[in-house]
């Protein structure tokens, strides 16, 4: 069985070399707060691995393909730079990597649409990880809407960052009202939305969300948010056909156990969750293959 990790982040060497200095120079302090912070015990929340490190982590976890997800940058220039870096990555490893692109309304309508068309030409498979709430624009922002309309035409799934309303406070945490995602899903039935981090448990809180046929959920950062009963609970409520395996690499998923992202341990957690084999297959590969047309 193949495994697709639908939620992986990677940064250009210029970013990874000295993340804090890069962020200060480029005005990406929100990203720096989330990505360069240390836990109370002094350990960093993540490392800054390169492309080869990612491929090695995938090999160790038997992950055949990773979907690179863009970041919700403060500045349009950072989005464009990461998109071009991702274009290089998927060109170098088309058998292992796919990419979803970053977007910022500061690109302007024409610039944003041109950027999305460029992604399509470069072989990208979707948009994400987007976060209007973190980037400071409304979900009815005109340019965002124009981009969503184009995403629908291009069959681009859209991955959105979701914060659990009940999650504890942490530096850089941004509230993402769940109603906004329900509204978007209703207004764009032609788009497959993937709500990251189990969608903040949206469908467990609001049963009407279960009926949104175009809404999917990924498991990114799961062990940092929920215990391992989440796999069973969520698939019982929503159906395994709506869940995509995602790690949130290079985030350190099990800080008490590992010093790196431990993608392999999350795969083991999924396999050990007691799901029926067909459901596990769908979650680990089939759903992502279908949505991203892989
Ligand atoms: Zn996220």
PDB file of C-alpha atoms and ligand atoms in Angstrom:
ATOM      1  CA  UNK A   1       0.000   0.000   0.000  1.00  0.00           C
ATOM      2  CA  UNK A   2       1.200   3.492  -0.849  1.00  0.00           C
ATOM      3  CA  UNK A   3       1.056   6.407   1.550  1.00  0.00           C
ATOM      4  CA  UNK A   4       0.539  10.057   0.602  1.00  0.00           C
ATOM      5  CA  UNK A   5       1.371  12.724   3.159  1.00  0.00           C
ATOM      6  CA  UNK A   6      -0.929  15.606   2.183  1.00  0.00           C
ATOM      7  CA  UNK A   7       0.480  18.249   4.511  1.00  0.00           C
ATOM      8  CA  UNK A   8       4.222  18.929   4.430  1.00  0.00           C
ATOM      9  CA  UNK A   9       6.050  22.255   4.667  1.00  0.00           C
ATOM     10  CA  UNK A  10       9.489  22.976   3.251  1.00  0.00           C
ATOM     11  CA  UNK A  11      11.429  26.210   2.963  1.00  0.00           C
ATOM     12  CA  UNK A  12      14.000  27.544   0.525  1.00  0.00           C
ATOM     13  CA  UNK A  13      17.642  27.262   1.690  1.00  0.00           C
ATOM     14  CA  UNK A  14      17.756  31.055   2.144  1.00  0.00           C
ATOM     15  CA  UNK A  15      15.011  30.706   4.778  1.00  0.00           C
ATOM     16  CA  UNK A  16      16.304  27.573   6.497  1.00  0.00           C
ATOM     17  CA  UNK A  17      19.886  28.809   6.855  1.00  0.00           C
ATOM     18  CA  UNK A  18      18.931  31.359   9.537  1.00  0.00           C
ATOM     19  CA  UNK A  19      15.133  31.400   9.910  1.00  0.00           C
ATOM     20  CA  UNK A  20      14.943  34.124  12.571  1.00  0.00           C
ATOM     21  CA  UNK A  21      17.218  36.505  10.666  1.00  0.00           C
ATOM     22  CA  UNK A  22      15.405  35.825   7.394  1.00  0.00           C
ATOM     23  CA  UNK A  23      12.022  36.465   9.033  1.00  0.00           C
ATOM     24  CA  UNK A  24      13.218  39.720  10.602  1.00  0.00           C
ATOM     25  CA  UNK A  25      14.629  40.934   7.287  1.00  0.00           C
ATOM     26  CA  UNK A  26      11.527  39.932   5.293  1.00  0.00           C
ATOM     27  CA  UNK A  27       8.822  40.974   7.771  1.00  0.00           C
ATOM     28  CA  UNK A  28       7.571  37.435   8.431  1.00  0.00           C
ATOM     29  CA  UNK A  29       7.345  37.654  12.200  1.00  0.00           C
ATOM     30  CA  UNK A  30       4.122  35.648  12.548  1.00  0.00           C
ATOM     31  CA  UNK A  31       5.734  32.719  10.779  1.00  0.00           C
ATOM     32  CA  UNK A  32       8.831  33.156  12.961  1.00  0.00           C
ATOM     33  CA  UNK A  33       6.690  33.129  16.114  1.00  0.00           C
ATOM     34  CA  UNK A  34       5.098  29.825  15.065  1.00  0.00           C
ATOM     35  CA  UNK A  35       8.125  28.135  13.535  1.00  0.00           C
ATOM     36  CA  UNK A  36      11.184  29.249  15.467  1.00  0.00           C
ATOM     37  CA  UNK A  37       9.757  29.173  18.979  1.00  0.00           C
ATOM     38  CA  UNK A  38      10.928  26.814  21.689  1.00  0.00           C
ATOM     39  CA  UNK A  39       8.840  24.798  24.095  1.00  0.00           C
ATOM     40  CA  UNK A  40       9.013  25.514  27.805  1.00  0.00           C
ATOM     41  CA  UNK A  41      11.691  22.840  28.147  1.00  0.00           C
ATOM     42  CA  UNK A  42      13.815  24.773  25.666  1.00  0.00           C
ATOM     43  CA  UNK A  43      13.454  22.409  22.718  1.00  0.00           C
ATOM     44  CA  UNK A  44      12.560  23.919  19.334  1.00  0.00           C
ATOM     45  CA  UNK A  45       9.065  23.135  17.982  1.00  0.00           C
ATOM     46  CA  UNK A  46      10.613  22.147  14.667  1.00  0.00           C
ATOM     47  CA  UNK A  47      13.818  21.955  12.689  1.00  0.00           C
ATOM     48  CA  UNK A  48      14.507  23.319   9.217  1.00  0.00           C
ATOM     49  CA  UNK A  49      15.280  20.253   7.140  1.00  0.00           C
ATOM     50  CA  UNK A  50      16.189  20.442   3.479  1.00  0.00           C
ATOM     51  CA  UNK A  51      14.727  18.588   0.520  1.00  0.00           C
ATOM     52  CA  UNK A  52      17.009  15.563   1.012  1.00  0.00           C
ATOM     53  CA  UNK A  53      16.036  15.342   4.686  1.00  0.00           C
ATOM     54  CA  UNK A  54      12.367  15.316   3.682  1.00  0.00           C
ATOM     55  CA  UNK A  55      12.956  12.509   1.174  1.00  0.00           C
ATOM     56  CA  UNK A  56      14.796  10.492   3.846  1.00  0.00           C
ATOM     57  CA  UNK A  57      11.962  11.007   6.355  1.00  0.00           C
ATOM     58  CA  UNK A  58       9.488   9.879   3.686  1.00  0.00           C
ATOM     59  CA  UNK A  59      11.572   6.776   2.941  1.00  0.00           C
ATOM     60  CA  UNK A  60      11.759   5.896   6.638  1.00  0.00           C
ATOM     61  CA  UNK A  61       7.973   6.237   6.983  1.00  0.00           C
ATOM     62  CA  UNK A  62       7.215   4.424   3.676  1.00  0.00           C
ATOM     63  CA  UNK A  63       5.560   7.600   2.398  1.00  0.00           C
ATOM     64  CA  UNK A  64       5.619   7.436  -1.375  1.00  0.00           C
ATOM     65  CA  UNK A  65       4.486  11.001  -2.076  1.00  0.00           C
ATOM     66  CA  UNK A  66       4.294  14.250  -0.140  1.00  0.00           C
ATOM     67  CA  UNK A  67       2.127  17.244  -1.000  1.00  0.00           C
ATOM     68  CA  UNK A  68       4.157  20.383  -0.267  1.00  0.00           C
ATOM     69  CA  UNK A  69       1.890  22.995   1.290  1.00  0.00           C
ATOM     70  CA  UNK A  70       2.704  26.680   1.034  1.00  0.00           C
ATOM     71  CA  UNK A  71       2.692  28.949   4.038  1.00  0.00           C
ATOM     72  CA  UNK A  72       0.261  31.767   4.846  1.00  0.00           C
ATOM     73  CA  UNK A  73       2.922  34.439   4.561  1.00  0.00           C
ATOM     74  CA  UNK A  74       2.522  38.093   5.543  1.00  0.00           C
ATOM     75  CA  UNK A  75       3.976  39.287   2.287  1.00  0.00           C
ATOM     76  CA  UNK A  76       3.097  38.443  -1.323  1.00  0.00           C
ATOM     77  CA  UNK A  77       6.808  38.284  -2.204  1.00  0.00           C
ATOM     78  CA  UNK A  78       7.326  35.426   0.274  1.00  0.00           C
ATOM     79  CA  UNK A  79       4.436  33.509  -1.337  1.00  0.00           C
ATOM     80  CA  UNK A  80       5.913  33.880  -4.813  1.00  0.00           C
ATOM     81  CA  UNK A  81       9.409  32.888  -3.633  1.00  0.00           C
ATOM     82  CA  UNK A  82       8.126  29.734  -1.945  1.00  0.00           C
ATOM     83  CA  UNK A  83       5.995  28.860  -4.959  1.00  0.00           C
ATOM     84  CA  UNK A  84       9.041  29.022  -7.250  1.00  0.00           C
ATOM     85  CA  UNK A  85      11.030  26.923  -4.777  1.00  0.00           C
ATOM     86  CA  UNK A  86       8.244  24.333  -4.775  1.00  0.00           C
ATOM     87  CA  UNK A  87       8.194  24.382  -8.590  1.00  0.00           C
ATOM     88  CA  UNK A  88      11.900  23.445  -8.500  1.00  0.00           C
ATOM     89  CA  UNK A  89      11.237  20.692  -5.940  1.00  0.00           C
ATOM     90  CA  UNK A  90       8.481  18.984  -7.965  1.00  0.00           C
ATOM     91  CA  UNK A  91      10.521  19.321 -11.161  1.00  0.00           C
ATOM     92  CA  UNK A  92      13.441  17.552  -9.445  1.00  0.00           C
ATOM     93  CA  UNK A  93      11.299  14.798  -7.864  1.00  0.00           C
ATOM     94  CA  UNK A  94       8.056  14.383  -9.803  1.00  0.00           C
ATOM     95  CA  UNK A  95       7.769  10.794  -8.558  1.00  0.00           C
ATOM     96  CA  UNK A  96       7.862  11.818  -4.869  1.00  0.00           C
ATOM     97  CA  UNK A  97       6.541  15.382  -4.566  1.00  0.00           C
ATOM     98  CA  UNK A  98       3.512  17.446  -5.522  1.00  0.00           C
ATOM     99  CA  UNK A  99       2.829  21.028  -4.529  1.00  0.00           C
ATOM    100  CA  UNK A 100       0.070  23.382  -3.447  1.00  0.00           C
ATOM    101  CA  UNK A 101       0.746  27.086  -3.761  1.00  0.00           C
ATOM    102  CA  UNK A 102       0.740  30.055  -1.409  1.00  0.00           C
ATOM    103  CA  UNK A 103      -1.385  33.141  -2.038  1.00  0.00           C
ATOM    104  CA  UNK A 104      -1.667  36.676  -0.660  1.00  0.00           C
ATOM    105  CA  UNK A 105      -4.236  39.279  -1.803  1.00  0.00           C
ATOM    106  CA  UNK A 106      -1.414  41.836  -1.849  1.00  0.00           C
ATOM    107  CA  UNK A 107      -0.552  40.354  -5.251  1.00  0.00           C
ATOM    108  CA  UNK A 108      -3.551  42.274  -6.634  1.00  0.00           C
ATOM    109  CA  UNK A 109      -6.291  40.564  -8.628  1.00  0.00           C
ATOM    110  CA  UNK A 110      -4.408  40.352 -11.894  1.00  0.00           C
ATOM    111  CA  UNK A 111      -1.166  39.307 -10.190  1.00  0.00           C
ATOM    112  CA  UNK A 112      -2.884  36.700  -8.043  1.00  0.00           C
ATOM    113  CA  UNK A 113      -4.714  35.115 -10.988  1.00  0.00           C
ATOM    114  CA  UNK A 114      -1.493  35.091 -13.009  1.00  0.00           C
ATOM    115  CA  UNK A 115       0.315  33.423 -10.103  1.00  0.00           C
ATOM    116  CA  UNK A 116      -2.323  30.675  -9.854  1.00  0.00           C
ATOM    117  CA  UNK A 117      -2.195  30.080 -13.614  1.00  0.00           C
ATOM    118  CA  UNK A 118       1.585  29.881 -13.367  1.00  0.00           C
ATOM    119  CA  UNK A 119       1.243  27.261 -10.614  1.00  0.00           C
ATOM    120  CA  UNK A 120      -0.999  25.229 -12.894  1.00  0.00           C
ATOM    121  CA  UNK A 121       1.548  25.459 -15.709  1.00  0.00           C
ATOM    122  CA  UNK A 122       4.294  24.351 -13.311  1.00  0.00           C
ATOM    123  CA  UNK A 123       2.338  21.242 -12.318  1.00  0.00           C
ATOM    124  CA  UNK A 124       0.949  22.310  -8.952  1.00  0.00           C
ATOM    125  CA  UNK A 125      -2.098  20.344  -7.775  1.00  0.00           C
ATOM    126  CA  UNK A 126      -3.857  22.828  -5.483  1.00  0.00           C
ATOM    127  CA  UNK A 127      -3.769  25.875  -3.256  1.00  0.00           C
ATOM    128  CA  UNK A 128      -2.741  25.856   0.389  1.00  0.00           C
ATOM    129  CA  UNK A 129      -2.128  26.025   3.205  1.00  0.00           C
ATOM    130  CA  UNK A 130      -4.108  29.259   3.135  1.00  0.00           C
ATOM    131  CA  UNK A 131      -5.250  31.179   6.197  1.00  0.00           C
ATOM    132  CA  UNK A 132      -7.242  34.359   5.585  1.00  0.00           C
ATOM    133  CA  UNK A 133      -7.532  34.858   9.346  1.00  0.00           C
ATOM    134  CA  UNK A 134      -3.752  34.674   9.867  1.00  0.00           C
ATOM    135  CA  UNK A 135      -2.982  36.812   6.820  1.00  0.00           C
ATOM    136  CA  UNK A 136      -5.519  39.446   7.794  1.00  0.00           C
ATOM    137  CA  UNK A 137      -8.067  39.408   4.978  1.00  0.00           C
ATOM    138  CA  UNK A 138     -11.769  38.587   5.116  1.00  0.00           C
ATOM    139  CA  UNK A 139     -13.118  35.372   3.639  1.00  0.00           C
ATOM    140  CA  UNK A 140     -15.163  37.582   1.327  1.00  0.00           C
ATOM    141  CA  UNK A 141     -12.113  39.518   0.154  1.00  0.00           C
ATOM    142  CA  UNK A 142     -12.607  40.280  -3.558  1.00  0.00           C
ATOM    143  CA  UNK A 143      -9.216  39.011  -4.691  1.00  0.00           C
ATOM    144  CA  UNK A 144      -9.475  35.854  -2.577  1.00  0.00           C
ATOM    145  CA  UNK A 145     -12.855  35.222  -4.184  1.00  0.00           C
ATOM    146  CA  UNK A 146     -11.426  35.673  -7.687  1.00  0.00           C
ATOM    147  CA  UNK A 147      -8.692  33.170  -6.851  1.00  0.00           C
ATOM    148  CA  UNK A 148     -11.204  30.658  -5.470  1.00  0.00           C
ATOM    149  CA  UNK A 149     -13.289  30.917  -8.642  1.00  0.00           C
ATOM    150  CA  UNK A 150     -10.177  30.161 -10.712  1.00  0.00           C
ATOM    151  CA  UNK A 151      -9.200  27.321  -8.345  1.00  0.00           C
ATOM    152  CA  UNK A 152     -12.618  25.784  -9.018  1.00  0.00           C
ATOM    153  CA  UNK A 153     -12.099  26.031 -12.777  1.00  0.00           C
ATOM    154  CA  UNK A 154      -8.655  24.418 -12.490  1.00  0.00           C
ATOM    155  CA  UNK A 155      -9.878  21.609 -10.182  1.00  0.00           C
ATOM    156  CA  UNK A 156      -7.490  22.815  -7.485  1.00  0.00           C
ATOM    157  CA  UNK A 157      -8.401  21.600  -3.984  1.00  0.00           C
ATOM    158  CA  UNK A 158      -7.877  24.316  -1.361  1.00  0.00           C
ATOM    159  CA  UNK A 159      -6.284  23.480   1.997  1.00  0.00           C
ATOM    160  CA  UNK A 160      -7.150  25.914   4.786  1.00  0.00           C
ATOM    161  CA  UNK A 161      -5.549  26.272   8.196  1.00  0.00           C
ATOM    162  CA  UNK A 162      -8.050  25.720  11.014  1.00  0.00           C
ATOM    163  CA  UNK A 163      -7.508  26.407  14.712  1.00  0.00           C
ATOM    164  CA  UNK A 164      -9.575  24.393  17.199  1.00  0.00           C
ATOM    165  CA  UNK A 165     -11.626  27.018  19.090  1.00  0.00           C
ATOM    166  CA  UNK A 166     -11.011  25.075  22.310  1.00  0.00           C
ATOM    167  CA  UNK A 167      -7.276  24.584  21.853  1.00  0.00           C
ATOM    168  CA  UNK A 168      -4.997  26.051  24.467  1.00  0.00           C
ATOM    169  CA  UNK A 169      -3.278  29.339  23.832  1.00  0.00           C
ATOM    170  CA  UNK A 170       0.190  29.278  22.260  1.00  0.00           C
ATOM    171  CA  UNK A 171       2.382  32.028  20.798  1.00  0.00           C
ATOM    172  CA  UNK A 172       1.095  32.954  17.330  1.00  0.00           C
ATOM    173  CA  UNK A 173      -2.307  31.267  17.750  1.00  0.00           C
ATOM    174  CA  UNK A 174      -4.959  32.848  15.509  1.00  0.00           C
ATOM    175  CA  UNK A 175      -8.699  32.267  15.902  1.00  0.00           C
ATOM    176  CA  UNK A 176     -10.380  30.922  12.771  1.00  0.00           C
ATOM    177  CA  UNK A 177     -14.179  31.061  13.236  1.00  0.00           C
ATOM    178  CA  UNK A 178     -15.497  27.721  11.994  1.00  0.00           C
ATOM    179  CA  UNK A 179     -18.614  29.347  10.495  1.00  0.00           C
ATOM    180  CA  UNK A 180     -16.381  30.990   7.885  1.00  0.00           C
ATOM    181  CA  UNK A 181     -15.381  27.570   6.501  1.00  0.00           C
ATOM    182  CA  UNK A 182     -18.969  26.358   6.427  1.00  0.00           C
ATOM    183  CA  UNK A 183     -19.930  29.485   4.500  1.00  0.00           C
ATOM    184  CA  UNK A 184     -17.075  29.107   1.985  1.00  0.00           C
ATOM    185  CA  UNK A 185     -17.912  25.451   1.414  1.00  0.00           C
ATOM    186  CA  UNK A 186     -21.538  26.356   0.749  1.00  0.00           C
ATOM    187  CA  UNK A 187     -20.647  29.184  -1.611  1.00  0.00           C
ATOM    188  CA  UNK A 188     -18.104  27.179  -3.622  1.00  0.00           C
ATOM    189  CA  UNK A 189     -19.618  23.699  -4.017  1.00  0.00           C
ATOM    190  CA  UNK A 190     -17.287  23.047  -6.978  1.00  0.00           C
ATOM    191  CA  UNK A 191     -14.167  23.304  -4.780  1.00  0.00           C
ATOM    192  CA  UNK A 192     -12.866  20.513  -2.585  1.00  0.00           C
ATOM    193  CA  UNK A 193     -11.849  22.211   0.645  1.00  0.00           C
ATOM    194  CA  UNK A 194      -9.434  20.405   2.947  1.00  0.00           C
ATOM    195  CA  UNK A 195      -9.686  21.749   6.487  1.00  0.00           C
ATOM    196  CA  UNK A 196      -6.333  21.186   8.163  1.00  0.00           C
ATOM    197  CA  UNK A 197      -5.769  19.814  11.662  1.00  0.00           C
ATOM    198  CA  UNK A 198      -9.018  17.777  11.661  1.00  0.00           C
ATOM    199  CA  UNK A 199     -10.864  21.010  10.822  1.00  0.00           C
ATOM    200  CA  UNK A 200     -10.744  22.077  14.464  1.00  0.00           C
ATOM    201  CA  UNK A 201     -13.233  19.208  15.028  1.00  0.00           C
ATOM    202  CA  UNK A 202     -15.858  21.170  13.074  1.00  0.00           C
ATOM    203  CA  UNK A 203     -18.002  18.134  12.161  1.00  0.00           C
ATOM    204  CA  UNK A 204     -17.915  16.816  15.737  1.00  0.00           C
ATOM    205  CA  UNK A 205     -19.242  20.146  17.002  1.00  0.00           C
ATOM    206  CA  UNK A 206     -21.720  20.935  14.239  1.00  0.00           C
ATOM    207  CA  UNK A 207     -23.446  17.913  12.755  1.00  0.00           C
ATOM    208  CA  UNK A 208     -24.701  19.910   9.772  1.00  0.00           C
ATOM    209  CA  UNK A 209     -21.051  20.184   8.675  1.00  0.00           C
ATOM    210  CA  UNK A 210     -21.064  16.424   8.081  1.00  0.00           C
ATOM    211  CA  UNK A 211     -23.449  17.037   5.180  1.00  0.00           C
ATOM    212  CA  UNK A 212     -20.993  19.331   3.358  1.00  0.00           C
ATOM    213  CA  UNK A 213     -19.979  16.939   0.592  1.00  0.00           C
ATOM    214  CA  UNK A 214     -17.070  19.080  -0.660  1.00  0.00           C
ATOM    215  CA  UNK A 215     -15.302  19.349   2.704  1.00  0.00           C
ATOM    216  CA  UNK A 216     -12.405  17.094   3.657  1.00  0.00           C
ATOM    217  CA  UNK A 217     -10.117  17.049   6.685  1.00  0.00           C
ATOM    218  CA  UNK A 218      -6.430  16.401   7.169  1.00  0.00           C
ATOM    219  CA  UNK A 219      -4.657  15.026  10.223  1.00  0.00           C
ATOM    220  CA  UNK A 220      -1.783  17.541  10.326  1.00  0.00           C
ATOM    221  CA  UNK A 221      -0.192  17.994  13.771  1.00  0.00           C
ATOM    222  CA  UNK A 222      -2.696  15.519  15.250  1.00  0.00           C
ATOM    223  CA  UNK A 223      -0.575  14.215  18.175  1.00  0.00           C
ATOM    224  CA  UNK A 224       0.037  17.777  19.378  1.00  0.00           C
ATOM    225  CA  UNK A 225      -3.713  18.413  19.479  1.00  0.00           C
ATOM    226  CA  UNK A 226      -5.576  15.169  20.221  1.00  0.00           C
ATOM    227  CA  UNK A 227      -4.981  11.708  21.616  1.00  0.00           C
ATOM    228  CA  UNK A 228      -4.959   8.663  19.357  1.00  0.00           C
ATOM    229  CA  UNK A 229      -8.693   7.980  19.792  1.00  0.00           C
ATOM    230  CA  UNK A 230      -9.303  10.819  17.320  1.00  0.00           C
ATOM    231  CA  UNK A 231      -8.851   8.538  14.272  1.00  0.00           C
ATOM    232  CA  UNK A 232     -11.744   6.288  15.302  1.00  0.00           C
ATOM    233  CA  UNK A 233     -13.943   9.075  16.636  1.00  0.00           C
ATOM    234  CA  UNK A 234     -13.544  11.214  13.542  1.00  0.00           C
ATOM    235  CA  UNK A 235     -13.979   8.458  10.993  1.00  0.00           C
ATOM    236  CA  UNK A 236     -17.074   7.199  12.817  1.00  0.00           C
ATOM    237  CA  UNK A 237     -18.627  10.679  12.641  1.00  0.00           C
ATOM    238  CA  UNK A 238     -17.491  11.846   9.210  1.00  0.00           C
ATOM    239  CA  UNK A 239     -16.425   8.730   7.312  1.00  0.00           C
ATOM    240  CA  UNK A 240     -12.862   7.690   6.473  1.00  0.00           C
ATOM    241  CA  UNK A 241     -13.501   8.766   2.864  1.00  0.00           C
ATOM    242  CA  UNK A 242     -13.222  12.386   3.973  1.00  0.00           C
ATOM    243  CA  UNK A 243      -9.905  12.174   5.871  1.00  0.00           C
ATOM    244  CA  UNK A 244      -6.463  12.772   4.366  1.00  0.00           C
ATOM    245  CA  UNK A 245      -3.313  11.682   6.144  1.00  0.00           C
ATOM    246  CA  UNK A 246      -1.054  14.697   6.752  1.00  0.00           C
ATOM    247  CA  UNK A 247       1.843  15.132   9.153  1.00  0.00           C
ATOM    248  CA  UNK A 248       2.681  18.871   9.196  1.00  0.00           C
ATOM    249  CA  UNK A 249       6.361  17.966   8.674  1.00  0.00           C
ATOM    250  CA  UNK A 250       8.795  19.358   9.882  1.00  0.00           C
ATOM    251  CA  UNK A 251       6.813  20.120  13.041  1.00  0.00           C
ATOM    252  CA  UNK A 252       8.019  17.899  15.884  1.00  0.00           C
ATOM    253  CA  UNK A 253       4.905  15.774  16.427  1.00  0.00           C
ATOM    254  CA  UNK A 254       5.947  13.860  19.547  1.00  0.00           C
ATOM    255  CA  UNK A 255       8.195  16.232  21.499  1.00  0.00           C
ATOM    256  CA  UNK A 256       8.334  13.897  24.496  1.00  0.00           C
ATOM    257  CA  UNK A 257       9.566  11.013  22.350  1.00  0.00           C
ATOM    258  CA  UNK A 258      11.532  12.388  19.408  1.00  0.00           C
ATOM    259  CA  UNK A 259      13.732  15.286  18.478  1.00  0.00           C
ATOM    260  CA  UNK A 260      12.661  15.352  14.810  1.00  0.00           C
ATOM    261  CA  UNK A 261       9.255  15.415  13.067  1.00  0.00           C
ATOM    262  CA  UNK A 262       8.756  11.634  13.399  1.00  0.00           C
ATOM    263  CA  UNK A 263       6.549  11.264  10.337  1.00  0.00           C
ATOM    264  CA  UNK A 264       7.014   7.513  10.768  1.00  0.00           C
ATOM    265  CA  UNK A 265       5.472   7.544  14.242  1.00  0.00           C
ATOM    266  CA  UNK A 266       2.333   9.256  12.891  1.00  0.00           C
ATOM    267  CA  UNK A 267       2.025   6.599  10.187  1.00  0.00           C
ATOM    268  CA  UNK A 268       2.307   3.974  12.935  1.00  0.00           C
ATOM    269  CA  UNK A 269      -0.321   5.805  15.000  1.00  0.00           C
ATOM    270  CA  UNK A 270      -2.721   5.774  12.021  1.00  0.00           C
ATOM    271  CA  UNK A 271      -2.073   2.093  11.362  1.00  0.00           C
ATOM    272  CA  UNK A 272      -2.591   1.266  15.032  1.00  0.00           C
ATOM    273  CA  UNK A 273      -5.850   3.177  15.342  1.00  0.00           C
ATOM    274  CA  UNK A 274      -8.018   0.114  14.686  1.00  0.00           C
ATOM    275  CA  UNK A 275      -9.547   1.277  11.398  1.00  0.00           C
ATOM    276  CA  UNK A 276     -10.746  -1.321   8.895  1.00  0.00           C
ATOM    277  CA  UNK A 277      -8.113  -1.918   6.167  1.00  0.00           C
ATOM    278  CA  UNK A 278     -10.213  -0.324   3.395  1.00  0.00           C
ATOM    279  CA  UNK A 279     -10.788   2.772   5.497  1.00  0.00           C
ATOM    280  CA  UNK A 280      -7.132   2.996   6.422  1.00  0.00           C
ATOM    281  CA  UNK A 281      -6.172   2.717   2.736  1.00  0.00           C
ATOM    282  CA  UNK A 282      -8.543   5.537   1.826  1.00  0.00           C
ATOM    283  CA  UNK A 283      -7.169   7.742   4.576  1.00  0.00           C
ATOM    284  CA  UNK A 284      -3.505   7.027   3.820  1.00  0.00           C
ATOM    285  CA  UNK A 285      -3.680   7.172   0.039  1.00  0.00           C
ATOM    286  CA  UNK A 286      -6.945   6.861  -1.865  1.00  0.00           C
ATOM    287  CA  UNK A 287      -8.628  10.087  -0.806  1.00  0.00           C
ATOM    288  CA  UNK A 288      -5.581  12.237  -1.545  1.00  0.00           C
ATOM    289  CA  UNK A 289      -4.949  10.476  -4.859  1.00  0.00           C
ATOM    290  CA  UNK A 290      -8.532  11.194  -5.909  1.00  0.00           C
ATOM    291  CA  UNK A 291      -8.673  14.827  -4.727  1.00  0.00           C
ATOM    292  CA  UNK A 292      -5.271  15.854  -6.058  1.00  0.00           C
ATOM    293  CA  UNK A 293      -5.680  13.723  -9.224  1.00  0.00           C
ATOM    294  CA  UNK A 294      -2.406  11.880  -8.655  1.00  0.00           C
TER     295      UNK A 294
HETATM  296 ZN1  LIG B   1      -1.889  24.713   9.809  1.00  0.00          ZN
END
